[in-house]
XYZ file of C-alpha atoms in Angstrom:
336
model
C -95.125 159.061 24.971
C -95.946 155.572 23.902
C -96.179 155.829 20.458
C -93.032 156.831 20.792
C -91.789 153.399 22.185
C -92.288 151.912 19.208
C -89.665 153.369 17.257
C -87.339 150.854 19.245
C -89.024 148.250 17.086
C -89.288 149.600 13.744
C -88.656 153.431 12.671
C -92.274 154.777 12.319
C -94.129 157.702 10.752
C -97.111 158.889 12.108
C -100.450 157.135 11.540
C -100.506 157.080 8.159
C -103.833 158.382 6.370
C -102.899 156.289 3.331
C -102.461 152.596 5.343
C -100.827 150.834 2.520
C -97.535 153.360 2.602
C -96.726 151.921 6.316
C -95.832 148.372 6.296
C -96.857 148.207 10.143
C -100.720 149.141 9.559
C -103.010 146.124 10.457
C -106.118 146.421 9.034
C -109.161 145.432 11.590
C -112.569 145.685 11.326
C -115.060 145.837 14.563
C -118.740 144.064 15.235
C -120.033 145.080 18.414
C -121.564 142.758 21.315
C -123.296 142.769 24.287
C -122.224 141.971 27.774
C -124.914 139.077 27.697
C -125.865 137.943 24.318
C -129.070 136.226 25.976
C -130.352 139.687 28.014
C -128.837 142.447 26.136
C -130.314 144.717 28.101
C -128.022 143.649 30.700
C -125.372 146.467 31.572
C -124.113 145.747 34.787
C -122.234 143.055 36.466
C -121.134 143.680 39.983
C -119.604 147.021 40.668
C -119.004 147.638 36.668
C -121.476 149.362 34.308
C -120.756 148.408 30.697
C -119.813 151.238 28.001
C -119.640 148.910 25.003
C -117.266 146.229 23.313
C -116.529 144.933 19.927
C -115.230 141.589 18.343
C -112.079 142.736 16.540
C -111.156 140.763 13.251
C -108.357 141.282 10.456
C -106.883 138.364 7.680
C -103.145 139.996 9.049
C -100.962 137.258 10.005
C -99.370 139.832 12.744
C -102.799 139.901 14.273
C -103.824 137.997 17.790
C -102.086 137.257 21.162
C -102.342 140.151 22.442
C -101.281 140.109 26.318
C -101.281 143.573 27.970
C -102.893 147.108 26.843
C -101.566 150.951 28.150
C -103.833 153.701 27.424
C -104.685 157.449 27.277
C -107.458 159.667 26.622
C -106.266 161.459 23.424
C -109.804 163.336 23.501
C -113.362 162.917 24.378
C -113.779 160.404 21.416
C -110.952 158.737 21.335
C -107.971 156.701 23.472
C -104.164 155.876 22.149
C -101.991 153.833 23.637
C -100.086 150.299 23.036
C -100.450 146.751 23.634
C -98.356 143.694 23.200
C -98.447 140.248 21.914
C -97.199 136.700 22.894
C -95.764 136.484 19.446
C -93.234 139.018 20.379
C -95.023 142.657 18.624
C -95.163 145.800 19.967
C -98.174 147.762 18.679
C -99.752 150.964 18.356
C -103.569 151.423 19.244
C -106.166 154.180 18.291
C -109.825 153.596 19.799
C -112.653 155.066 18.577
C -115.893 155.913 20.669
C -119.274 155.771 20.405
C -121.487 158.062 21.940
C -121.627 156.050 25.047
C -118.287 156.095 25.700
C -117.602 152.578 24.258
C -115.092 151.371 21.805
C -116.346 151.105 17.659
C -113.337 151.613 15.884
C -109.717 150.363 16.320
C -106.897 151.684 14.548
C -103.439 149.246 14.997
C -99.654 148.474 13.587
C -97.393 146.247 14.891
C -93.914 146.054 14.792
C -91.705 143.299 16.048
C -89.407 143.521 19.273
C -85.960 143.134 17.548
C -82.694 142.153 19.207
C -79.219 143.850 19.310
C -78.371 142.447 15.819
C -81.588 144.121 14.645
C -83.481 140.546 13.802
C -87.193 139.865 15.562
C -86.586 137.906 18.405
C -87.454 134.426 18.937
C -90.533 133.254 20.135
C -88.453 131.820 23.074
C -87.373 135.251 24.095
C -90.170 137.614 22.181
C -93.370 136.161 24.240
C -93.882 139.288 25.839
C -96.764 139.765 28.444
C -96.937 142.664 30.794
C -96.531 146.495 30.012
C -96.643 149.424 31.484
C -95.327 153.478 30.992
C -94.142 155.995 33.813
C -92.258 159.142 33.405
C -90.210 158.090 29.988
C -89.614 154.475 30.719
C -91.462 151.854 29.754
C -91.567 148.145 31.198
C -92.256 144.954 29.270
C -92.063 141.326 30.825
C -91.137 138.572 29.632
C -92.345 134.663 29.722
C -90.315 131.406 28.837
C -86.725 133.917 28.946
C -87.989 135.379 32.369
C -87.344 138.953 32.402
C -88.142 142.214 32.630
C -86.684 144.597 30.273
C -86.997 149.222 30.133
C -87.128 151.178 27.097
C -86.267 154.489 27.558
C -87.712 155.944 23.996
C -85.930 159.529 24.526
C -82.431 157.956 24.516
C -83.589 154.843 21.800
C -82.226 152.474 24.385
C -83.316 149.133 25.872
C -81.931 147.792 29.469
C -82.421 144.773 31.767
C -85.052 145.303 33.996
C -85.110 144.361 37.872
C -83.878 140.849 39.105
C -87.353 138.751 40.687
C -85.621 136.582 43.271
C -88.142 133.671 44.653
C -89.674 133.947 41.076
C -91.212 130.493 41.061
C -92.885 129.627 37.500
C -95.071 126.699 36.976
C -93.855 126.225 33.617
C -92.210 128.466 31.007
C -95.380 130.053 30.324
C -96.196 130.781 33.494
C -94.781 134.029 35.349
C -94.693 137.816 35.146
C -97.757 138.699 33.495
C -98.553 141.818 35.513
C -96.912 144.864 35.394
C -97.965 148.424 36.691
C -95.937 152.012 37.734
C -97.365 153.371 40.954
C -97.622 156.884 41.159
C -94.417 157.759 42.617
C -92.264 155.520 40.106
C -91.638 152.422 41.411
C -92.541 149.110 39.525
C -95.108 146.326 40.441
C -94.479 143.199 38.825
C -97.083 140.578 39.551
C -96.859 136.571 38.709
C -99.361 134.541 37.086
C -99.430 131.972 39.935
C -102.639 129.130 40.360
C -103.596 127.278 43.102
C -106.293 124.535 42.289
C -108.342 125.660 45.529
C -107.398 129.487 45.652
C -104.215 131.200 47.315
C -102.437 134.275 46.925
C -100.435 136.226 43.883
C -96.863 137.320 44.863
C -96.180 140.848 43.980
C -92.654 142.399 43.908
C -92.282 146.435 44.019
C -88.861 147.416 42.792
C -87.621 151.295 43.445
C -84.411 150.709 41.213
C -84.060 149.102 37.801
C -81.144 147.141 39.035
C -82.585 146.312 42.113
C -83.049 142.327 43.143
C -85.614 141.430 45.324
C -88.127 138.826 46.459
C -91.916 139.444 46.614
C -93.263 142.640 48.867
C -97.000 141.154 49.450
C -99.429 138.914 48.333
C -102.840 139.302 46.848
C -105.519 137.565 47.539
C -106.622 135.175 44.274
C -110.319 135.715 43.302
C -110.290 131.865 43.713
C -109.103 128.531 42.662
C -107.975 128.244 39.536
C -107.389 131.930 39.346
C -104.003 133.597 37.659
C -102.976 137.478 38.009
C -102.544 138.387 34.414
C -102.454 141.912 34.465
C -102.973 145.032 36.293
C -102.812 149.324 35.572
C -102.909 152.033 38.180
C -106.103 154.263 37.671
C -105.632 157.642 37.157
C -106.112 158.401 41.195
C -103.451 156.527 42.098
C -104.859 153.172 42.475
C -104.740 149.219 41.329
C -106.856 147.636 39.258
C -106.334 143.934 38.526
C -107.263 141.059 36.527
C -107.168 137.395 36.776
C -107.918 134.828 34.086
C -109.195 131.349 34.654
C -109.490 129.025 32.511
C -110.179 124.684 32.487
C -111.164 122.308 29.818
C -114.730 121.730 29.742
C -115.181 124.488 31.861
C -113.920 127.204 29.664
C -113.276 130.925 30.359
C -113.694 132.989 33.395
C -111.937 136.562 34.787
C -112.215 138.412 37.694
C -111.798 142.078 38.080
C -110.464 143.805 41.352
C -109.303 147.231 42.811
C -106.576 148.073 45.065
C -106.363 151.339 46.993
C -103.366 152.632 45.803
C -101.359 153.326 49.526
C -101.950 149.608 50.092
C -99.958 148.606 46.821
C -97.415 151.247 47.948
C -96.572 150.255 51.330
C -98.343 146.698 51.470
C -96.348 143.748 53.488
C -97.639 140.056 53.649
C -100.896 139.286 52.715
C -103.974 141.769 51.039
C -107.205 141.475 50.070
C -108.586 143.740 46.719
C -112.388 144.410 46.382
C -113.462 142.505 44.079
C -115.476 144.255 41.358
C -116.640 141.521 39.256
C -116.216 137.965 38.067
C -117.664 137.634 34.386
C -118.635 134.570 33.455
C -120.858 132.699 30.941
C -123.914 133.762 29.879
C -121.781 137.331 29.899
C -119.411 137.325 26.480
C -115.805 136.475 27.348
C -113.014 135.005 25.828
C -109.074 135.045 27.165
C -108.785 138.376 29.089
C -105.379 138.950 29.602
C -105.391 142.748 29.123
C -106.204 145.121 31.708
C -105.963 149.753 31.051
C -107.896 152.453 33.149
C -108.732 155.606 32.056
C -110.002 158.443 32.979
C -114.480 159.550 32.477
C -115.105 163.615 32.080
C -117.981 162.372 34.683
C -115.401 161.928 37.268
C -115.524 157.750 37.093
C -112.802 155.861 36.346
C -113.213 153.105 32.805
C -111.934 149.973 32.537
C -111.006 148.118 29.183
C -109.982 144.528 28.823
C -108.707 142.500 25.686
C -108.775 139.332 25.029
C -105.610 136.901 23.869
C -107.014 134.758 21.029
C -103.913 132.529 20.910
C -103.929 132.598 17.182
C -106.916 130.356 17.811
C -109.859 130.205 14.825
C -112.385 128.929 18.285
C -111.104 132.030 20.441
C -112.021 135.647 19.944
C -110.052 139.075 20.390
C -112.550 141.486 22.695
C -112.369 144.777 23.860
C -114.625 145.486 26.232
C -115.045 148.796 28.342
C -116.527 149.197 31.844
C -116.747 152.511 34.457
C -117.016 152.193 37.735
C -117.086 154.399 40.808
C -114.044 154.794 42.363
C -114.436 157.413 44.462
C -117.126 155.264 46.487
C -114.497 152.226 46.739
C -111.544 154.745 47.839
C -114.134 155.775 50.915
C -115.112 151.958 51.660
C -111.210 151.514 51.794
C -110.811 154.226 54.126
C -113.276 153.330 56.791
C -111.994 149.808 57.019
């Protein structure tokens, strides 16, 4: 169903076996890396195992920014989905796997988001920056133009999204970053709010795409410094989120954390997540701004994050895959 969504930015073919016959294929090529460059034998950092990662590279302008990831399992070797970029481009992923479950090949095309008159929008009102699919609708957010916008790819039709009253950005590139369906339909929408010495992220949960509403709960920030930047429900039913952090001098952190999924349904005022891990230096990182879960034949749950370069020749774009078990945090929840 999401390869389908992209049609509402460009009309596409099918992954074409010849690349240079569709004007959207990106070329990309893939070197892999370790969790920790320094102990490569390392493959575990709090509650996540690592499956694998690569550095992704390409000479395509189109290439870099990218801000939120949706994924499948198309088969044992192989997940499909989309992601988005800040520059305003919808694209098309295809990940190939390695024995271990980790990601060594990407497939990718890009397309712009266009506007009613059919041009690519501006960067003003194309940085896009959360996604996420349910049931024939898509969601994508929206910073600097603050919105939240639905694609419904059956009908080939685009509509405004819920109202966020009490939205509060720090700037215009600060706001809804996270996006995530629950299981029964309705829409998270999460804000990219920092405190200097911690706090909490508002969350809205909207039942109606033309509902307006403030915030239904908070979550607890991993810690100062801290913003929500994107989130996906597992395939049980639950949260998982990630924050990014990042200070001159200082440089990149993110924190990973999991939500039992009844919490994020029926949650009022203030939550705390369990916190699976913070990765930080020696362990590679870069701008994690990404967040998909996925489904393991073993009955765990995988994780994969991407990086936002910012167009940046001193950033990098990662993907990066983790499992976890989830079944053990779902009981932990329960006898709380």
């Amino acid at each position: 169903m999401l390869a389908i969504f992209f049609a509402l930015t460009a009309a596409l073919s099918p992954l074409a076996e010849d690349p240079p016959k569709d004007p959207g294929i990106i070329r990309v090529d893939t070197a892999p890396v370790h969790m920790n460059p320094e102990d490569p034998s390392q493959s575990t950092v709090g509650r996540l195992t690592y499956l694998g990662g690569v550095e992704l590279h390409s000479q395509d302008s189109r290439f870099g920014g990218f801000s939120a990831l949706e994924l499948e399992r198309a088969d044992p070797d192989a997940l499909s989905g989309g992601l988005i970029s800040d520059s305003g481009m919808a694209g098309e992923i295809v990940i190939g796997l390695d024995e271990r479950g980790g990601p060594q090949s990407v497939m990718l095309r890009g397309y712009p988001f266009l506007d009613d008159a059919g041009a690519p929008l501006s960067k003003t009102r194309g940085d896009s920056e959360g996604l996420a699919s349910h049931g024939g609708v898509i969601a994508v957010s929206f910073e600097r133009d603050h919105r939240i916008e639905y694609y419904h790819p059956d009908t080939n039709t685009r509509a405004e999204g819920p109202k966020l009253m009490g939205l509060d950005p720090l700037d215009s590139n600060h706001g809804i970053e996270a996006l995530a369906f629950l299981s029964d339909g309705r829409l998270l929408a999460g804000e990219e709010s920092i405190n200097a010495i911690g706090g909490w992220h508002p969350v809205w949960r909207f039942e109606d795409p033309a509902e307006r509403s403030g915030p239904a709960f908070e979550i607890a920030a991993a810690g100062g410094g801290f913003g929500l930047v994107g989130m996906d429900v597992t395939p049980a039913g639950n949260l998982v989120l990630l924050e990014r952090f990042y200070l001159p001098g200082v440089g990149n952190r993110a924190a990973v954390s999991w939500l039992d999924g009844e919490t994020a349904a029926e949650a009022e005022g203030r939550v705390q997540p369990i916190r699976l891990a913070i990765i930080e230096p020696p362990l590679t990182l870069d701008n994690f701004e990404g967040i998909a879960a996925t489904g393991q034949s073993d009955g765990s749950t995988a994780l994969w994050l991407i990086s936002d370069d910012n167009f940046s020749n001193s950033q990098r774009t990662l993907l990066m895959g983790f499992t976890f078990d989830e079944a053990a945090l779902a009981r932990e929840a329960k006898a709380e």
